Amino acid sequence: MNVAFIINPYSANGNYQPFLDDLSAKIDNPVFLISQSLQDTADFIEINWDRTDVFVAVGGDGTISTVAKMLINSDKILAVFPAGSGNGFSRETNFSKNITLLLEKIKNEKFREIDTFTVNGHFSINVSGTGFDGKVVKEFEKTNRGFKNYIKVSIETFFNYKPIHIKFLDSAYDDLNGTYLMLNVANTRQFGNNAYIAPMASKSDGLVDLVLVKKFPVYYSPFFAYRMFT
C-alpha cells in the first residue's frame, strides 16, 4: 500500500526530526509533508490522492481531525502516529509511538470503519464540547504544551469559570435543562491522557454520547479527577 505522512511541525514541541529520521531509516524516499497550514494539508492530499492508499496524521487530535475530514466518505485510509499533548483519539484506536508497529499494521491491512460527527457544521472525530473544557483548551493553546501545563490551566480556569446554561429544544428533555460546568459530545471515551469523560462511548456504534457535568465544590475536584483517570 502507498503511504503518505502529514506532519504537524508544532506537535511534540516542534521536535519532529527524530520521527523523520526513523521513518527514513525504514522507508526509502518516504512521501511526507511538514504542514504549515490547513490549505497546505489540503493541497498535499489532493496532489497525492490518486497514488496514495493511506494518509498518516503525525500529531495530536487536531491534526488527526483535519486529515480525517478530508478523507471521509472515500476509500482512503487514515492512520495515526501520535505526537500531541493528550493523544485521546490515538489511545482509543491503539496507535502507539512505535513506527515499526504502525508500518506493520498498514502492511497487514488492519483497518476498520469508525464513526464521525458534526456539531453546528464543525467536523469531529473524538470529543467535542462547550463550557469549562472549551475554555481550558483555549487557555492551554496559549501555553507550552504538556500534561503538567494542562493540569495547571485546568485548575486556574476552574476557580474563575462561570457555568453555562443548557436548554434542550426537545421538551422530552426538559428535566435536563439547567446550569452546567460543561457539555460534551463524545464519539470515543476520553479527552486524552486516559482522562475518561464518557466511559461507555463507542467509536463504531453509530451513536455519540452526551455528557453533562454540573459545577461541583472545589473539594470534590480530587474525586472527580480520580473518577476520570480510573
Short mmCIF file of C-alpha atoms in Angstrom, two decimals:
data_model
loop_
_atom_site.label_atom_id
_atom_site.label_comp_id
_atom_site.label_asym_id
_atom_site.label_seq_id
_atom_site.Cartn_x
_atom_site.Cartn_y
_atom_site.Cartn_z
CA MET A 1 0.00 0.00 0.00
CA ASN A 2 1.19 3.51 -0.80
CA VAL A 3 1.54 5.73 2.26
CA ALA A 4 1.90 9.49 2.74
CA PHE A 5 2.66 11.25 6.02
CA ILE A 6 1.30 14.63 7.13
CA ILE A 7 3.34 16.12 9.97
CA ASN A 8 2.21 18.91 12.28
CA PRO A 9 5.52 20.71 13.00
CA TYR A 10 4.10 22.24 16.18
CA SER A 11 3.32 18.89 17.80
CA ALA A 12 5.80 17.22 20.17
CA ASN A 13 7.23 20.65 20.99
CA GLY A 14 8.31 21.01 17.39
CA ASN A 15 10.75 18.12 17.64
CA TYR A 16 9.68 16.08 14.63
CA GLN A 17 13.17 15.34 13.28
CA PRO A 18 13.59 12.06 15.23
CA PHE A 19 10.38 10.83 13.60
CA LEU A 20 11.66 11.74 10.14
CA ASP A 21 15.00 10.06 10.83
CA ASP A 22 13.25 6.87 11.97
CA LEU A 23 10.87 6.99 9.01
CA SER A 24 13.70 7.45 6.50
CA ALA A 25 15.55 4.51 8.04
CA LYS A 26 12.55 2.25 7.43
CA ILE A 27 11.16 3.56 4.13
CA ASP A 28 13.10 4.58 1.03
CA ASN A 29 12.17 8.10 -0.08
CA PRO A 30 9.08 8.47 2.13
CA VAL A 31 6.35 10.82 0.94
CA PHE A 32 5.67 13.41 3.61
CA LEU A 33 4.57 16.97 4.25
CA ILE A 34 5.61 19.25 7.08
CA SER A 35 2.34 21.16 7.06
CA GLN A 36 2.29 24.89 7.67
CA SER A 37 -1.46 25.42 7.26
CA LEU A 38 -4.82 23.77 6.61
CA GLN A 39 -4.52 24.70 2.95
CA ASP A 40 -1.07 23.16 2.87
CA THR A 41 -2.54 19.88 4.09
CA ALA A 42 -5.47 20.03 1.66
CA ASP A 43 -3.17 20.67 -1.31
CA PHE A 44 -0.86 17.80 -0.32
CA ILE A 45 -3.75 15.35 -0.03
CA GLU A 46 -5.19 16.46 -3.37
CA ILE A 47 -1.84 16.16 -5.16
CA ASN A 48 -1.19 12.68 -3.75
CA TRP A 49 -4.78 11.42 -3.81
CA ASP A 50 -4.62 9.08 -6.80
CA ARG A 51 -1.34 7.45 -5.80
CA THR A 52 -1.90 7.11 -2.05
CA ASP A 53 -3.87 4.48 -0.13
CA VAL A 54 -3.08 5.54 3.44
CA PHE A 55 -2.60 9.03 4.84
CA VAL A 56 -0.84 9.10 8.21
CA ALA A 57 -1.56 12.05 10.51
CA VAL A 58 1.50 12.80 12.66
CA GLY A 59 0.29 14.99 15.51
CA GLY A 60 -2.48 15.31 18.06
CA ASP A 61 -6.26 15.15 17.87
CA GLY A 62 -6.47 18.44 15.95
CA THR A 63 -4.15 17.18 13.24
CA ILE A 64 -6.00 13.87 13.06
CA SER A 65 -9.37 15.60 12.73
CA THR A 66 -8.05 17.86 9.97
CA VAL A 67 -6.79 14.92 7.90
CA ALA A 68 -9.82 12.72 8.63
CA LYS A 69 -12.23 15.41 7.44
CA MET A 70 -10.52 15.38 4.04
CA LEU A 71 -10.72 11.58 3.73
CA ILE A 72 -14.28 10.97 4.90
CA ASN A 73 -16.64 9.07 2.58
CA SER A 74 -13.77 7.87 0.40
CA ASP A 75 -11.77 4.66 0.09
CA LYS A 76 -8.70 6.34 1.58
CA ILE A 77 -7.44 5.10 4.95
CA LEU A 78 -6.43 7.20 7.95
CA ALA A 79 -3.56 6.08 10.18
CA VAL A 80 -2.03 7.90 13.13
CA PHE A 81 1.37 8.47 14.66
CA PRO A 82 0.55 10.20 17.99
CA ALA A 83 2.54 13.35 18.68
CA GLY A 84 0.08 15.51 20.61
CA SER A 85 -0.35 16.52 24.22
CA GLY A 86 -3.17 14.15 25.17
CA ASN A 87 -3.45 11.83 22.16
CA GLY A 88 -7.01 10.89 23.06
CA PHE A 89 -8.01 9.52 19.67
CA SER A 90 -4.82 7.53 19.14
CA ARG A 91 -5.16 5.96 22.58
CA GLU A 92 -8.72 4.91 21.74
CA THR A 93 -7.65 3.41 18.41
CA ASN A 94 -4.49 1.69 19.70
CA PHE A 95 -1.92 3.71 17.78
CA SER A 96 1.38 3.89 19.64
CA LYS A 97 4.57 5.91 19.20
CA ASN A 98 6.22 2.94 17.56
CA ILE A 99 6.68 3.48 13.86
CA THR A 100 7.60 -0.16 13.25
CA LEU A 101 4.24 -1.31 14.64
CA LEU A 102 2.46 1.34 12.61
CA LEU A 103 4.06 0.20 9.37
CA GLU A 104 3.24 -3.42 10.23
CA LYS A 105 -0.43 -2.52 10.76
CA ILE A 106 -0.51 -0.80 7.40
CA LYS A 107 1.27 -3.70 5.67
CA ASN A 108 -1.14 -6.21 7.22
CA GLU A 109 -4.11 -4.01 6.29
CA LYS A 110 -5.55 -3.98 9.80
CA PHE A 111 -8.23 -1.37 9.24
CA ARG A 112 -11.77 -0.73 10.47
CA GLU A 113 -14.55 1.78 9.91
CA ILE A 114 -15.38 4.26 12.67
CA ASP A 115 -17.95 6.98 13.27
CA THR A 116 -17.51 10.72 12.93
CA PHE A 117 -19.94 13.54 13.70
CA THR A 118 -20.54 17.25 13.20
CA VAL A 119 -21.61 19.94 15.67
CA ASN A 120 -23.05 23.07 14.07
CA GLY A 121 -21.26 22.11 10.88
CA HIS A 122 -17.92 21.51 12.60
CA PHE A 123 -16.39 18.09 11.98
CA SER A 124 -15.26 16.00 14.95
CA ILE A 125 -13.76 12.56 15.38
CA ASN A 126 -13.15 12.32 19.13
CA VAL A 127 -14.78 14.54 21.79
CA SER A 128 -16.30 17.99 21.30
CA GLY A 129 -17.89 20.23 23.87
CA THR A 130 -18.69 23.62 25.25
CA GLY A 131 -18.20 25.15 28.65
CA PHE A 132 -15.32 24.60 31.03
CA ASP A 133 -13.28 22.22 28.88
CA GLY A 134 -13.59 24.52 25.87
CA LYS A 135 -12.23 27.39 27.94
CA VAL A 136 -9.39 25.19 29.18
CA VAL A 137 -8.44 24.30 25.60
CA LYS A 138 -8.33 27.97 24.60
CA GLU A 139 -6.15 28.89 27.57
CA PHE A 140 -3.96 25.82 27.07
CA GLU A 141 -3.22 26.88 23.49
CA LYS A 142 -1.54 30.00 24.89
CA THR A 143 0.99 27.93 26.86
CA ASN A 144 3.76 25.48 26.13
CA ARG A 145 2.17 22.08 25.56
CA GLY A 146 2.42 19.27 28.07
CA PHE A 147 0.30 17.41 30.61
CA LYS A 148 1.55 19.46 33.57
CA ASN A 149 0.59 22.72 31.89
CA TYR A 150 -2.82 21.25 31.05
CA ILE A 151 -3.44 20.44 34.72
CA LYS A 152 -2.24 23.91 35.76
CA VAL A 153 -4.52 25.66 33.28
CA SER A 154 -7.46 23.44 34.31
CA ILE A 155 -7.08 24.37 37.97
CA GLU A 156 -6.70 28.09 37.28
CA THR A 157 -9.71 28.09 34.95
CA PHE A 158 -11.90 26.18 37.40
CA PHE A 159 -11.75 28.95 40.01
CA ASN A 160 -12.72 31.68 37.53
CA TYR A 161 -15.17 29.92 35.24
CA LYS A 162 -18.89 30.68 35.33
CA PRO A 163 -21.19 27.73 34.49
CA ILE A 164 -23.21 27.72 31.26
CA HIS A 165 -26.98 27.37 30.88
CA ILE A 166 -28.18 24.43 28.79
CA LYS A 167 -31.70 24.28 27.31
CA PHE A 168 -32.89 21.38 25.16
CA LEU A 169 -35.21 22.19 22.27
CA ASP A 170 -37.00 18.85 22.64
CA SER A 171 -39.46 19.07 25.54
CA ALA A 172 -38.81 15.39 26.31
CA TYR A 173 -35.54 16.53 27.90
CA ASP A 174 -36.89 19.47 29.91
CA ASP A 175 -35.77 17.80 33.13
CA LEU A 176 -32.16 18.15 31.94
CA ASN A 177 -32.36 21.90 31.35
CA GLY A 178 -30.16 23.76 33.79
CA THR A 179 -26.76 25.17 34.65
CA TYR A 180 -23.69 23.04 33.96
CA LEU A 181 -19.94 23.19 34.15
CA MET A 182 -19.67 21.68 30.67
CA LEU A 183 -21.40 19.69 27.94
CA ASN A 184 -19.55 17.12 25.87
CA VAL A 185 -20.45 15.13 22.77
CA ALA A 186 -18.30 12.01 22.77
CA ASN A 187 -17.52 9.64 19.92
CA THR A 188 -14.79 7.99 22.00
CA ARG A 189 -14.34 7.60 25.73
CA GLN A 190 -11.63 10.10 26.60
CA PHE A 191 -10.31 13.63 26.27
CA GLY A 192 -6.72 12.35 26.23
CA ASN A 193 -4.07 11.19 28.70
CA ASN A 194 -6.57 8.47 29.68
CA ALA A 195 -9.00 11.02 31.17
CA TYR A 196 -12.33 9.30 30.54
CA ILE A 197 -15.33 11.62 30.17
CA ALA A 198 -17.66 9.06 28.53
CA PRO A 199 -16.64 5.54 29.65
CA MET A 200 -19.43 3.83 27.70
CA ALA A 201 -18.87 5.62 24.38
CA SER A 202 -18.01 3.58 21.29
CA LYS A 203 -16.45 4.88 18.09
CA SER A 204 -18.28 2.35 15.95
CA ASP A 205 -21.85 2.04 17.28
CA GLY A 206 -23.42 4.77 15.14
CA LEU A 207 -24.10 6.90 18.24
CA VAL A 208 -22.49 9.70 20.21
CA ASP A 209 -22.72 10.03 24.00
CA LEU A 210 -23.92 13.30 25.53
CA VAL A 211 -22.27 14.15 28.85
CA LEU A 212 -23.47 16.91 31.20
CA VAL A 213 -21.30 17.86 34.17
CA LYS A 214 -22.67 20.12 36.90
CA LYS A 215 -20.47 22.59 38.76
CA PHE A 216 -19.12 21.00 41.92
CA PRO A 217 -17.34 22.29 45.05
CA VAL A 218 -13.58 22.60 44.77
CA TYR A 219 -13.07 19.98 47.48
CA TYR A 220 -14.75 17.47 45.14
CA SER A 221 -12.10 18.05 42.45
CA PRO A 222 -9.72 15.26 43.53
CA PHE A 223 -12.58 12.73 43.44
CA PHE A 224 -13.72 13.97 40.01
CA ALA A 225 -10.16 13.68 38.69
CA TYR A 226 -9.83 10.20 40.21
CA ARG A 227 -13.05 9.09 38.51
CA MET A 228 -11.86 10.36 35.13
CA PHE A 229 -8.44 8.73 35.33
CA THR A 230 -9.63 5.32 36.59
#
